[in-house]
Coordinates of C-alpha atoms and ligand atoms in Angstrom, one line a residue:
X986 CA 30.4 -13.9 -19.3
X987 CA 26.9 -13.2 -18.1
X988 CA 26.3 -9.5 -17.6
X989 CA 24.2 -7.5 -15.4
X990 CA 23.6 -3.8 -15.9
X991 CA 21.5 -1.6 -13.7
X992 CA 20.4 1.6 -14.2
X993 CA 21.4 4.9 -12.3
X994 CA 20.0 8.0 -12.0
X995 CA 22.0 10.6 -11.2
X996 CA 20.2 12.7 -9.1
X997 CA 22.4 13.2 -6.3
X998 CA 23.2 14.7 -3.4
X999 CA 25.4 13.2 -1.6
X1000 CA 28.1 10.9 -2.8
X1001 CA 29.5 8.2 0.6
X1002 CA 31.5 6.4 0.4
X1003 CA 31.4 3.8 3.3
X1004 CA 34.7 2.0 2.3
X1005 CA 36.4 5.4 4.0
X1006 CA 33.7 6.5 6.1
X1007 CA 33.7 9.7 4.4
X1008 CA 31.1 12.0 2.5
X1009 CA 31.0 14.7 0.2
X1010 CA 28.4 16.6 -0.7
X1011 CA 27.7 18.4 -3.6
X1012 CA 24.8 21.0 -4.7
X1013 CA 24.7 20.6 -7.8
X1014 CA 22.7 17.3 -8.2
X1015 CA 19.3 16.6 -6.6
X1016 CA 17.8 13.9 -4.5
X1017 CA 18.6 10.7 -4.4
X1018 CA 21.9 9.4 -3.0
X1019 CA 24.9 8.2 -4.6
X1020 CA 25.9 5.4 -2.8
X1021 CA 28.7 4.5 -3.2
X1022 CA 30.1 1.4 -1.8
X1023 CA 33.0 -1.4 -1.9
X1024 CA 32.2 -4.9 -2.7
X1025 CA 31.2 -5.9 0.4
X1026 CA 28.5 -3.3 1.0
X1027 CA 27.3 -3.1 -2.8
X1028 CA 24.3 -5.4 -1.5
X1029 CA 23.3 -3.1 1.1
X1030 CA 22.6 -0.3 -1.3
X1031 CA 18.8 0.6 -1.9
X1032 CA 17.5 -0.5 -5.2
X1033 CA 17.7 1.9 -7.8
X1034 CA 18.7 5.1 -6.3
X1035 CA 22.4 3.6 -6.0
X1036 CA 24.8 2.2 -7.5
X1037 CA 25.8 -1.5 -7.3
X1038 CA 29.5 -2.2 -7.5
X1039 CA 32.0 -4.7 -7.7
X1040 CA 35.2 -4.7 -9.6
X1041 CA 34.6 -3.7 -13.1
X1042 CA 32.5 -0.8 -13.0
X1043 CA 32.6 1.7 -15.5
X1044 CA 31.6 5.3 -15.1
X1045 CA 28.0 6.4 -15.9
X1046 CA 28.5 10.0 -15.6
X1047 CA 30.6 9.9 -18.8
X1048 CA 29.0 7.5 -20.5
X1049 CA 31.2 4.5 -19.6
X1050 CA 34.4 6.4 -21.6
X1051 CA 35.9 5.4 -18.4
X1052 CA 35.9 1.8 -18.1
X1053 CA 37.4 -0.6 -15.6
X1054 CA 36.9 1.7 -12.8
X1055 CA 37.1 0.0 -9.2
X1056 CA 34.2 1.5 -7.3
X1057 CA 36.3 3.0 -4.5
X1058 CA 37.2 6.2 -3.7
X1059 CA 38.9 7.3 -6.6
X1060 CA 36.3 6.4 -8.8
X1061 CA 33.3 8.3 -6.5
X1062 CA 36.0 11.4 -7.1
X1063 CA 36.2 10.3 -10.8
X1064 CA 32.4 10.3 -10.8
X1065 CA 31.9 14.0 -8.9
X1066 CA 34.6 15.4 -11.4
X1067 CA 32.1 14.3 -14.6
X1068 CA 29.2 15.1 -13.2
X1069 CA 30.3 18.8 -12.7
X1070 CA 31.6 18.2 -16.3
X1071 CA 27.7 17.5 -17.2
X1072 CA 26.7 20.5 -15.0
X1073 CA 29.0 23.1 -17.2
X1074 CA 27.8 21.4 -20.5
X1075 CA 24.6 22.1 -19.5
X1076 CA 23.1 18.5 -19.6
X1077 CA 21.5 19.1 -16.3
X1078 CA 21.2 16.5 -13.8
X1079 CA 18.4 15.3 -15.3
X1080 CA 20.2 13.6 -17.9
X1081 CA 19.7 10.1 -16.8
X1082 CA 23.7 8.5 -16.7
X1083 CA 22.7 5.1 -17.5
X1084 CA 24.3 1.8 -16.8
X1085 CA 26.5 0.6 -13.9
X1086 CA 27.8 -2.7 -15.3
X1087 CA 29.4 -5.5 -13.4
X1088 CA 30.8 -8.3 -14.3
X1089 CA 30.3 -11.0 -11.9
X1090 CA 26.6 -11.4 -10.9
X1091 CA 26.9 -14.8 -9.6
X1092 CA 28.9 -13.6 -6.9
X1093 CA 25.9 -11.0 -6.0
X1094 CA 22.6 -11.3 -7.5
X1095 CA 21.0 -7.8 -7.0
X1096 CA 17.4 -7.3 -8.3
X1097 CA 18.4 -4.9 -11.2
X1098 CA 17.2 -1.9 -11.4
X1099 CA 16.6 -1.7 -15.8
X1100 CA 15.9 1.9 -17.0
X1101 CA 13.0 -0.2 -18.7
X1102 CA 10.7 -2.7 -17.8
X1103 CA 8.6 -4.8 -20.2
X1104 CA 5.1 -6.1 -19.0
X1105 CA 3.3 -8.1 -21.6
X1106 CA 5.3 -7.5 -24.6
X1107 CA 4.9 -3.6 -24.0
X1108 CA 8.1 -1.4 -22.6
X1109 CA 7.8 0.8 -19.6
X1110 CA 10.6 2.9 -19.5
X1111 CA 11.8 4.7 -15.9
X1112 CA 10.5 8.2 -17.3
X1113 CA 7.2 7.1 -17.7
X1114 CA 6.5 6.0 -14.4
X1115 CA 9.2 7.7 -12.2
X1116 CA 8.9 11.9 -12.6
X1117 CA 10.9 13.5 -9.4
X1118 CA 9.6 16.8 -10.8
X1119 CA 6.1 15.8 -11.2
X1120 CA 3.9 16.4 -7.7
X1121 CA 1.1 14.1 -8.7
X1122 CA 3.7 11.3 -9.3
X1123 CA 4.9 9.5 -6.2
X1124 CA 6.6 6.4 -7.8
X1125 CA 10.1 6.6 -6.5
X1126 CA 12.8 4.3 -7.6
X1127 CA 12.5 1.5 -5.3
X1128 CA 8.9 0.6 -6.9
X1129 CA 9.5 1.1 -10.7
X1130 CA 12.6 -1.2 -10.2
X1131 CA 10.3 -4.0 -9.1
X1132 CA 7.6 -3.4 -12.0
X1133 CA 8.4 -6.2 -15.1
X1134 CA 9.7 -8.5 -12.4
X1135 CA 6.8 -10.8 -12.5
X1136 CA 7.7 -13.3 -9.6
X1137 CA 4.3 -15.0 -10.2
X1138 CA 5.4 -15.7 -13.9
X1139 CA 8.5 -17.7 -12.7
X1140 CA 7.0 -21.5 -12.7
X1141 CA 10.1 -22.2 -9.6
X1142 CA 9.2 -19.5 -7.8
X1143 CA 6.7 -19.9 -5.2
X1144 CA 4.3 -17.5 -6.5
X1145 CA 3.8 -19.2 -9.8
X1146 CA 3.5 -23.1 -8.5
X1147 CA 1.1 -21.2 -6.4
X1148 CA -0.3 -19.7 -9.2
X1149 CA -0.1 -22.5 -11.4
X1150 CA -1.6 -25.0 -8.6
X1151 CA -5.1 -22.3 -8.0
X1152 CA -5.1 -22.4 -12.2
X1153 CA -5.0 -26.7 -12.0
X1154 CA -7.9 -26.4 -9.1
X1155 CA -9.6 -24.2 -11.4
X1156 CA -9.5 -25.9 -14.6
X1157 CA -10.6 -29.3 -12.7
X1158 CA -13.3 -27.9 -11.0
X1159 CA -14.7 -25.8 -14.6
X1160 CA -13.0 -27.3 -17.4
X1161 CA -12.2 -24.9 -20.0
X1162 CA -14.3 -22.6 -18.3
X1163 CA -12.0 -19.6 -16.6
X1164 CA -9.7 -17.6 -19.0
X1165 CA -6.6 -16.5 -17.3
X1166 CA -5.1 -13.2 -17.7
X1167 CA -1.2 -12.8 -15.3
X1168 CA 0.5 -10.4 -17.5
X1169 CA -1.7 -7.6 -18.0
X1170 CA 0.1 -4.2 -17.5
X1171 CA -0.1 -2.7 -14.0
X1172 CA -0.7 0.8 -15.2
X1173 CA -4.3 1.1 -15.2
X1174 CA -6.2 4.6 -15.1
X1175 CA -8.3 5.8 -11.9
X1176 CA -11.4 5.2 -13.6
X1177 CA -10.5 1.4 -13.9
X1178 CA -8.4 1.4 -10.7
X1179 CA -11.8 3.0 -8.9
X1180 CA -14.1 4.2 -10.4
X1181 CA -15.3 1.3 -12.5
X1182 CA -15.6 -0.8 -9.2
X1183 CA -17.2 1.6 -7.3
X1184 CA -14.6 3.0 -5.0
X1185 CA -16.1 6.3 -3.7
X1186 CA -14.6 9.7 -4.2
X1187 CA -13.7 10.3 -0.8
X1188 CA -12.2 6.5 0.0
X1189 CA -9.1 6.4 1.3
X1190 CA -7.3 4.1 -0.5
X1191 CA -7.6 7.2 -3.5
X1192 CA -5.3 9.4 -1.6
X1193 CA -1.4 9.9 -2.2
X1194 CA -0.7 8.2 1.4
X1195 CA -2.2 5.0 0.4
X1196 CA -1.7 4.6 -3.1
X1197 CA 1.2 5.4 -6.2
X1198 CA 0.2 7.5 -8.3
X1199 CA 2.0 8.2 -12.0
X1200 CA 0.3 11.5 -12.4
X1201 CA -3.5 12.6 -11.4
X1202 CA -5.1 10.2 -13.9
X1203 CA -3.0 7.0 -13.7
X1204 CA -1.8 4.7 -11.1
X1205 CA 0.2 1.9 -9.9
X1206 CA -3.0 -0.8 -9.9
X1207 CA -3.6 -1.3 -6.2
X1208 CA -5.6 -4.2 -6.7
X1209 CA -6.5 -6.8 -9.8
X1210 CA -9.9 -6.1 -9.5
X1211 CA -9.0 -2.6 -11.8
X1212 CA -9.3 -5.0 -14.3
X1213 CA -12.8 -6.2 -13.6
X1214 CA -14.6 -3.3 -15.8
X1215 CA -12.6 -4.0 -19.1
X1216 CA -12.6 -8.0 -18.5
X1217 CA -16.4 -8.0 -18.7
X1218 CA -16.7 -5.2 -21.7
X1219 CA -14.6 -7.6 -23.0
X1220 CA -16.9 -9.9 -22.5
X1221 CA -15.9 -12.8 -20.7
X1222 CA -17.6 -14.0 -17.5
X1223 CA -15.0 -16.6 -16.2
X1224 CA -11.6 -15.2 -15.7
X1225 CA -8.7 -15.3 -13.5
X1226 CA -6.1 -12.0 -13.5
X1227 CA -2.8 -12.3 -11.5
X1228 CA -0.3 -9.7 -11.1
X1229 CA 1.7 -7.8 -9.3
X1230 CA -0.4 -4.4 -7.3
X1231 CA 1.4 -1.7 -5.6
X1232 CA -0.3 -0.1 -2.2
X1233 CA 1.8 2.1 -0.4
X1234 CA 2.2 0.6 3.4
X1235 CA 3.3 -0.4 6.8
X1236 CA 6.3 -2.2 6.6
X1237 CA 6.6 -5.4 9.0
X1238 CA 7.0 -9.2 7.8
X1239 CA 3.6 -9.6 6.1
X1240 CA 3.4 -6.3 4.3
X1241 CA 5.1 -5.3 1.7
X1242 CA 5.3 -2.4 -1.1
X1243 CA 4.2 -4.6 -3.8
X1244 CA 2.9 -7.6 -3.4
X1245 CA 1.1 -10.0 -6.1
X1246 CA -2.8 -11.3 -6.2
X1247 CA -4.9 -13.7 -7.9
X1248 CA -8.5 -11.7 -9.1
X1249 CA -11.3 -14.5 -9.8
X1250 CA -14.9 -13.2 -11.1
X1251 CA -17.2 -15.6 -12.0
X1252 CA -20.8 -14.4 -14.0
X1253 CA -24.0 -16.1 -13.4
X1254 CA -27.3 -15.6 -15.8
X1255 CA -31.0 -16.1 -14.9
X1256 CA -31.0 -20.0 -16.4
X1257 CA -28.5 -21.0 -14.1
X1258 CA -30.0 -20.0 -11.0
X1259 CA -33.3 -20.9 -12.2
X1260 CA -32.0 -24.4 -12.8
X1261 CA -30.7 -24.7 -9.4
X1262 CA -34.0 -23.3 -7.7
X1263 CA -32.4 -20.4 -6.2
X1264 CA -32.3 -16.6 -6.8
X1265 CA -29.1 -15.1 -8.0
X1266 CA -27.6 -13.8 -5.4
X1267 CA -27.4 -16.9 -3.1
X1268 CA -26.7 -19.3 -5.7
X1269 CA -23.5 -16.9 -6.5
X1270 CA -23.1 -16.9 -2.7
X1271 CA -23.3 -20.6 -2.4
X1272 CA -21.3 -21.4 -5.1
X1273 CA -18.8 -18.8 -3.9
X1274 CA -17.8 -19.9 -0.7
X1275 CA -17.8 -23.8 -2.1
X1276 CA -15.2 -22.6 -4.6
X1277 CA -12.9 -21.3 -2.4
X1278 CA -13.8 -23.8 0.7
X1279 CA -12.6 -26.3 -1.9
X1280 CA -9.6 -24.1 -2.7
X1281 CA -8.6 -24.0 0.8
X1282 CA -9.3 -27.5 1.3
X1283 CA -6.9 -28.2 -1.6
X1284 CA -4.0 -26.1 -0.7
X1285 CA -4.0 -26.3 2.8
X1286 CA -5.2 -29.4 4.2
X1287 CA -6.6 -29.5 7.8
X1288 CA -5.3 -26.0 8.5
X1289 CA -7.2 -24.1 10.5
X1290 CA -9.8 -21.4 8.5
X1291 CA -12.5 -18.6 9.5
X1292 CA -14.7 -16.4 7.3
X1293 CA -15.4 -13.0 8.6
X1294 CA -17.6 -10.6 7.4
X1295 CA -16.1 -7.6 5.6
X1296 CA -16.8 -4.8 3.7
X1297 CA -15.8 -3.9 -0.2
X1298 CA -17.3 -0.9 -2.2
X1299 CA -17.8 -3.8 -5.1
X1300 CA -19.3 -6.5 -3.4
X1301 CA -22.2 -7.4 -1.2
X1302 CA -22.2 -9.2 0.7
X1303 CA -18.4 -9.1 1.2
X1304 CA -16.4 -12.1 3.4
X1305 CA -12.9 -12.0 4.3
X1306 CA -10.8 -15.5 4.6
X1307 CA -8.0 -16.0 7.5
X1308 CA -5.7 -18.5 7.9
X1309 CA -4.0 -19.5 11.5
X1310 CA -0.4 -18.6 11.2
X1311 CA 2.1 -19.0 13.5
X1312 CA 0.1 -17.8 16.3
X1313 CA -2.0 -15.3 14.8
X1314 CA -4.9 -15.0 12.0
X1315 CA -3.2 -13.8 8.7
X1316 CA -6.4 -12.3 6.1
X1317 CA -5.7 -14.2 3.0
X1318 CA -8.2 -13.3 0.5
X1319 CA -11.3 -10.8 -0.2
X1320 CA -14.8 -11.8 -1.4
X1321 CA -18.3 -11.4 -2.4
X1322 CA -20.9 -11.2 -4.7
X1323 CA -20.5 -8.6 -7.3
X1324 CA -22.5 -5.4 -7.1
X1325 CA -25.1 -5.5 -9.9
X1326 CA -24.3 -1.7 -10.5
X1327 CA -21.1 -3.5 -11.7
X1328 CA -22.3 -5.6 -14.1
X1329 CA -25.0 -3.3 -15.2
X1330 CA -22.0 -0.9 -16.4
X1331 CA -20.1 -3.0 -18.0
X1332 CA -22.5 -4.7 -20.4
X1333 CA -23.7 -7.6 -17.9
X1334 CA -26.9 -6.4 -16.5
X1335 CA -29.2 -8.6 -15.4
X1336 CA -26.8 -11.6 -14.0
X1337 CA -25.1 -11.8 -11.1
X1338 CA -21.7 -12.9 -10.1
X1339 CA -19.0 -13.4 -7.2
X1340 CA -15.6 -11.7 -7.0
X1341 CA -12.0 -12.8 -4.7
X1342 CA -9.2 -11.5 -4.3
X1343 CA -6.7 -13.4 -3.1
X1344 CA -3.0 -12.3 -1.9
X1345 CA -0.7 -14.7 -3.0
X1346 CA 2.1 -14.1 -1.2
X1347 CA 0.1 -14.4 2.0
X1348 CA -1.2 -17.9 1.2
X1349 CA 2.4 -18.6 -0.1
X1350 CA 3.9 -17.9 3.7
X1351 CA 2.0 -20.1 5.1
X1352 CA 2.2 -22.9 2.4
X1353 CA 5.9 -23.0 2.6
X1354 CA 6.5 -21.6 5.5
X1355 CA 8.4 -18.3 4.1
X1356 CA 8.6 -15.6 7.7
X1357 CA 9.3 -12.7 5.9
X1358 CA 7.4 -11.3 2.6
X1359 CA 10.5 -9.7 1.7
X1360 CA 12.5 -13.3 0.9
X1361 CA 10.3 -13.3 -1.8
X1362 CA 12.1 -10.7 -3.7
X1363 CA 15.3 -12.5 -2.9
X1364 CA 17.7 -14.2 -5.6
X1365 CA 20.1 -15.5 -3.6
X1366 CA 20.3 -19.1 -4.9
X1367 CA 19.9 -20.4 -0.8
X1368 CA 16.2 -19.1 -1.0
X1369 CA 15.5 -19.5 -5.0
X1370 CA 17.0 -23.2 -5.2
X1371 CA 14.6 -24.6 -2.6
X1372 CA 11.6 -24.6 -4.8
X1373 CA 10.3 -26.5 -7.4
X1374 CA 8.2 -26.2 -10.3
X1375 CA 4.9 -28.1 -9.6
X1376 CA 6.0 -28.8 -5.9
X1377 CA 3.4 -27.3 -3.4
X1378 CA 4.4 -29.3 -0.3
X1379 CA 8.0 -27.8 0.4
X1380 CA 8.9 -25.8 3.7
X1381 CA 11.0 -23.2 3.6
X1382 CA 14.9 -23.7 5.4
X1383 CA 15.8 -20.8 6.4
X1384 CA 19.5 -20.3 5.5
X1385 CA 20.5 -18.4 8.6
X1386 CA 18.9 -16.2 11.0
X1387 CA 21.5 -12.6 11.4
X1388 CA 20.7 -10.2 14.0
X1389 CA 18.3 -7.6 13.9
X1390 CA 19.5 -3.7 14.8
X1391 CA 17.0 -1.6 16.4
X1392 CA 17.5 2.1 16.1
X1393 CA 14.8 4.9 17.4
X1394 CA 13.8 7.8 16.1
X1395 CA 11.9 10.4 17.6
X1396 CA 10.3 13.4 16.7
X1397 CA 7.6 16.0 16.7
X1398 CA 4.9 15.8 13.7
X1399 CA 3.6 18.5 11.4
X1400 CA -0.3 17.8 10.4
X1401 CA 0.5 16.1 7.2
X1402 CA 2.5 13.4 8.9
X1403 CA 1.7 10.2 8.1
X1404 CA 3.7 6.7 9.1
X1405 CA 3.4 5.4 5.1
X1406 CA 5.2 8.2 4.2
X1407 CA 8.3 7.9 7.2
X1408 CA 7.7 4.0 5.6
X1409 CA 8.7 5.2 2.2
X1410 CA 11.4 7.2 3.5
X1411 CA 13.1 4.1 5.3
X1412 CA 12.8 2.0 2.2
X1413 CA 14.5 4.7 -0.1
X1414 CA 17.4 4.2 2.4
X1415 CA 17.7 1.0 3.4
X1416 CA 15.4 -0.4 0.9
X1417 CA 14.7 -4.1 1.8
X1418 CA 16.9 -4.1 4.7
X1419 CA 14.1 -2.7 7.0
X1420 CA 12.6 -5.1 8.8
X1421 CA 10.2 -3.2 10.4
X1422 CA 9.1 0.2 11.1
X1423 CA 6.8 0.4 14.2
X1424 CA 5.2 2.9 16.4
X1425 CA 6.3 2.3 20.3
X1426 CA 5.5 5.8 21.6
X1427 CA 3.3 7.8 21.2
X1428 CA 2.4 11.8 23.0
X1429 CA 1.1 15.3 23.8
X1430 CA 3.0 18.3 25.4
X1431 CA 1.0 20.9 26.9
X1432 CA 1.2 23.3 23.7
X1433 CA -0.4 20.4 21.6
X1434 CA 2.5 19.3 20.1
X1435 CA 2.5 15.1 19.2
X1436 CA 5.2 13.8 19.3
X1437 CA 6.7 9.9 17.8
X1438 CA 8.8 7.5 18.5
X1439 CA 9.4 4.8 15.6
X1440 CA 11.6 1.8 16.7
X1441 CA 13.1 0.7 12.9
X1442 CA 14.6 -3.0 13.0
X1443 CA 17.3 -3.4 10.6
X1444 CA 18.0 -6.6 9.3
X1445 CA 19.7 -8.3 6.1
X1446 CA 17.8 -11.6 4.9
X1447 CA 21.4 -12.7 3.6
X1448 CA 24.1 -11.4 5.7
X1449 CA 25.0 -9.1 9.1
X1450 CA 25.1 -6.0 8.5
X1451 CA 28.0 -3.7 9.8
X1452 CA 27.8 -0.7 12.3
X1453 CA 28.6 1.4 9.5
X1454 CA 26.0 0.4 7.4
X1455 CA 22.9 0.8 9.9
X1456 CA 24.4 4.3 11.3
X1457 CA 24.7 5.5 7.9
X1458 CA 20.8 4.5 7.1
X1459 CA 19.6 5.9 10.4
X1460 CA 22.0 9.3 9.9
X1461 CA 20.3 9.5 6.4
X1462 CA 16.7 8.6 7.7
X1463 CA 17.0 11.3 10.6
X1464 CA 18.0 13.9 7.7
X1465 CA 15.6 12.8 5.1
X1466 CA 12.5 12.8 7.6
X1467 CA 13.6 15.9 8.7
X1468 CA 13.8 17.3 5.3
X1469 CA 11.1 15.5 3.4
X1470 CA 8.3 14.9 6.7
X1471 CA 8.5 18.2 7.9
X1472 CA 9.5 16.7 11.0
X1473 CA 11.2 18.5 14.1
X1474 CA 13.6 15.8 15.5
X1475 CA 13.7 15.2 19.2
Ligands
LIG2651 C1 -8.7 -6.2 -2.2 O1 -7.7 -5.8 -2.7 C2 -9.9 -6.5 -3.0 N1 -9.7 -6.0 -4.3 C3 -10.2 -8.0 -2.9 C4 -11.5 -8.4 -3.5 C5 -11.7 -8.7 -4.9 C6 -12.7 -8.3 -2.7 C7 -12.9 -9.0 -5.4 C8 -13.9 -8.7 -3.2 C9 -14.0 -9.0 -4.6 P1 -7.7 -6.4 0.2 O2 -7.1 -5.0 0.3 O3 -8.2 -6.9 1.5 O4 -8.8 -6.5 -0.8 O5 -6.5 -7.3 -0.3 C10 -6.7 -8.6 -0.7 C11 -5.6 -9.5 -0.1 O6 -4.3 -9.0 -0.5 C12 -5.5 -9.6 1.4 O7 -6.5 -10.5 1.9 C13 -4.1 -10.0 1.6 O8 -4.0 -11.4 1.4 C14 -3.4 -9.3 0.5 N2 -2.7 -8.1 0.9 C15 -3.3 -6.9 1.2 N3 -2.3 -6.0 1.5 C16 -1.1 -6.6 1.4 C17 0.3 -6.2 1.6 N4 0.6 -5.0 1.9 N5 1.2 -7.1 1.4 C18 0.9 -8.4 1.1 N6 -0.4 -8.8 0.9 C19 -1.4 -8.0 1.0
LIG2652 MG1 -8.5 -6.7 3.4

C-alpha cells in the first residue's frame, strides 16, 4: 500500500484534541500547536505545524517504537508522556520527531508536509529554511511545506498546460530561440532577489512585512526576475524562468502566499534595431507589446484586455496587463523594457531588451474559470481529475459550494501592527481554510489609540466545517494575535 508520511515538528504548546473538546497544555514545548485530531478533522489541520491522522499512526515523539496508535486521546496522552520523556533526556524540543505515517492517503490526500524538499535535483531540508530561533528568518511551516511542490511542473495541472501552452506560443513565434529554465531553486540571495534588478534600499517589498526571509542575506525569491542577473552573466538573451515566488500577503481569492510566474527577457543588439529602422528602445517596446498582444490573443480569445502604465525599479517604461474578470479588472502580468543599467551589469551593455512577468495562476483563473487561488493547491481528485494535459479550453465545475463562517476580531494596535502579519497568523491556524481576512472597521479614541476590526471568512474548499473547528481557530487566532501582534483585544 501507497504510503504517505509528513513531517512534524514538535514544538508545541498546546496539545487539543477536538475529538473530546479538551486541551492540555504543557510548558515544556514551544510554538506551534499540536493538533491533534480524529479522522474527520485530520484535514482541517494547518499544514505542517500539525499532525495528520487517521488510523494507523505511529508515535513521533518516540521514534515510531509505538506503532499502530489511533490518533485519539489516548494516543495525544501517549504522545505528552514521550515528549516529557525527551525533555528529561535532555533532547530538547528541538529535536525534530519526524514522521506521522498513515496508511490510507486515498481516502485524504493532504499536501505533505516532507522534512525535505528537493528543487532541481538539490535537497532543501526544513532546517535550512525554517529556524523558529533565528529572528531574521520568518519562513514558518506553512511555506517551506509548499516549496518542492512544483504545481507548474505537473503537465495535468493547470499551471503547467498553462505553462506548457505560453512555451508552444513561444517556440512558434521564435523557433529555437527562448531557453527555458522552471526548476531553478527558489532560494536566491538579496543581491539577486534586489539588488541585481535594481530594487532600491529603502523599497518596500525588502522589508520582513512583505517578503520571507531565511536569514539577513537570503530569501524566499519574491519574483522570477531574481534570476534575471545570473541568466544574462550566463549569457543567454532569450529565456523563459517559471517557478514558484513567495510574497508575504493579503489573503482573499486572488492572493495567495505563494503563487507561481512565468519571467520572459528578451535582448536586442544594435543590428537588429538598425535593420528595422528604429532605435532600441522602441523596437524592444514594439516588439514587446506585439509578443504578448499575441499571447493574449492566443490564450484568451476575444476577452476583454487593457494596458496600464506602471512602474518597476527594472524597467522603463513599465506597463501592466488586466484582464476583465468576473466583474472586475484582475492585473495579470508586469512589463517593460529592461533598464540599460541592467544589462550594462551583467555583461550586456550596449543592447537593449524587454522584460514580463506574468502570474500564472492569475491568467489560469480566468482560463479555466478556477474562483479561488487556493483550489490550486488542492488534491482532491474532484478538482485535480478535471484537467488535462494539453487541454487549455476546460472550465472549471465546481464540486460544491459549503458555507462560509465569518467570525470578527477586534482589537487595539501597537505601532508595529501590520495586516500581513495578523494574515500569517490566520494561515498558521487555519492554514488554507481562510478564505479571507479583511479589514471592515476601522478607528481613533480620544487618547490616540486605533483600533481594528478584521472580519475572517472561514471556509473549506472540500467539506463543511464544524462549529468546533472554526471556534477552535478563532480561540487560537484571538490568543496568538494577542501574543504574537502585541495586540490588546477588544
Ligand atoms: C513583478 O513581480 C515583476 N517582477 C514583474 C516584471 C517582470 C515586471 C519583468 C517587469 C519586468 P508584480 O508584483 O506586479 O510584478 O507581479 C507580477 C504578477 O504576479 C501580477 O501581475 C500578478 O499576476 C501576479 N501576482 C502578484 N501578486 C500575487 C499574489 N499574491 N498571488 C497571485 N498572483 C500574484
Ligand atoms: Mg503588480
Amino acid at each position: 500500500m501507497a504510503m504517505a508520511y509528513t513531517s512534524w515538528s514538535l514544538l508545541s504548546t498546546r496539545l487539543f484534541c477536538t475529538n473530546k473538546a479538551k486541551r492540555y497544555s504543557s510548558s515544556l514545548l514551544s510554538s506551534t500547536d499540536l493538533f491533534c485530531a480524529n479522522k474527520a478533522t485530520a484535514a482541517a489541520a494547518p499544514a505542517a505545524t500539525v499532525l495528520y491522522c487517521s488510523s494507523n499512526c505511529f508515535c513521533c515523539a518516540c521514534n515510531g517504537r509505538r506503532r499502530d496508535l489511533w490518533w485519539s486521546w489516548s494516543s495525544g496522552k501517549h504522545i505528552l508522556r514521550c515528549l516529557k520523556q525527551l525533555q528529561r533526556n535532555g533532547t530538547k524540543a528541538r529535536a525534530r520527531a519526524s514522521s506521522v505515517r498513515w496508511d490510507n492517503p486515498s481516502k485524504r490526500l493532504l499536501s505533505t508536509a516532507a522534512s525535505a524538499v528537493e528543487v532541481g535535483g538539490v535537497t532543501i531540508s526544513r532546517d535550512e529554511v525554517v529556524k523558529e530561533e533565528d529572528p531574521t528568518n520568518n519562513v514558518p511551516d506553512t511555506i517551506f511545506s509548499k516549496i518542492g511542490m512544483q504545481l507548474h511542473k505537473r503537465p495535468d495541472h493547470p499551471l503547467g498546460i498553462l505553462k506548457n501552452v505560453i512555451y508552444n506560443h513561444f517556440d512558434e513565434r521564435y523557433p529555437g530561440l527562448f531557453h527555458k529554465f522552471d526548476d531553478l531553486s527558489p532560494i536566491v540571495s538579496i543581491k539577486e532577489n534586489f539588488d541585481d534588478v535594481l530594487v532600491p534600499s529603502d523599497h518596500v517589498s525588502r522589508s520582513y512585512n512583505d517578503t520571507y526571509y531565511i536569514n539577513s542575506e537570503t530569501v524566499l525569491r519574491c519574483h522570477t526576475s531574481a534570476h534575471q542577473g545570473q541568466m544574462l552573466r550566463d549569457g543567454y538573451t532569450h529565456f523563459l524562468v517559471s517557478g514558484d515566488v513567495y510574497r508575504r500577503d493579503a489573503i482573499d481569492a486572488t492572493h495567495y502566499p505563494i503563487f507561481h510566474q512565468m519571467e520572459g527577457f528578451r535582448v536586442f543588439t544594435p543590428n537588429e534595431w538598425e535593420k528595422a529602422g528604429l532605435d532600441g528602445t522602441t523596437l524592444a517596446a514594439n516588439e514587446l507589446k506585439e509578443t504578448l498582444e499575441g499571447l493574449a490573443k492566443r490564450l484568451f480569445g476575444n476577452v476583454e484586455t487593457r494596458w496600464t502604465d506602471s512602474y518597476f525599479p527594472f524597467t522603463d517604461p513599465s506597463y501592466e496587463l488586466e484582464i476583465f474578470f468576473k466583474e472586475k479588472w484582475l492585473e495579470v502580468l508586469g512589463c517593460g523594457v529592461t533598464k540599460q543599467e541592467i544589462l550594462t551589469d551583467n555583461g550586456q551593455g550596449g543592447k537593449t531588451a524587454w522584460a514580463f512577468g506574468l502570474g500564472l495562476e492569475r491568467l489560469a483563473m480566468v482560463l479555466f474559470d478556477i474562483p479561488d487561488i487556493r483550489l490550486f493547491w488542492s488534491s482532491d481528485p474532484r478538482f485535480t481529475a478535471q484537467f488535462t494535459a494539453g487541454q487549455l479550453g476546460i472550465k472549471f465545475k465546481p464540486f460544491s459550494k459549503f458555507p462560509p463562517c465569518y467570525k470578527d476580531i477586534s482589537f487595539w494596535i501597537s505601532d508595529a501592527f501590520t495586516e500581513n502579519n495578523l494574515c500569517e497568523v490566520v494561515r498558521g491556524i487555519a492554514g488554507d481554510l481562510v478564505e479571507e481576512v479583511s479589514l471592515i472597521d476601522k478607528f481613533t479614541n480620544k487618547k490616540g489609540m486605533t483600533s481594528h476590526c478584521y472580519r475572517i471568512t472561514y471556509r473549506s474548499m472540500e467539506r463543511s466545517l464544524t462549529d468546533d473547528e472554526i471556534n477552535f481557530f478563532q480561540a487560537n487566532v484571538r490568543e496568538e494575535a494577542q501574543k504574537k501582534l502585541n495586540v490588546i483585544l477588544r
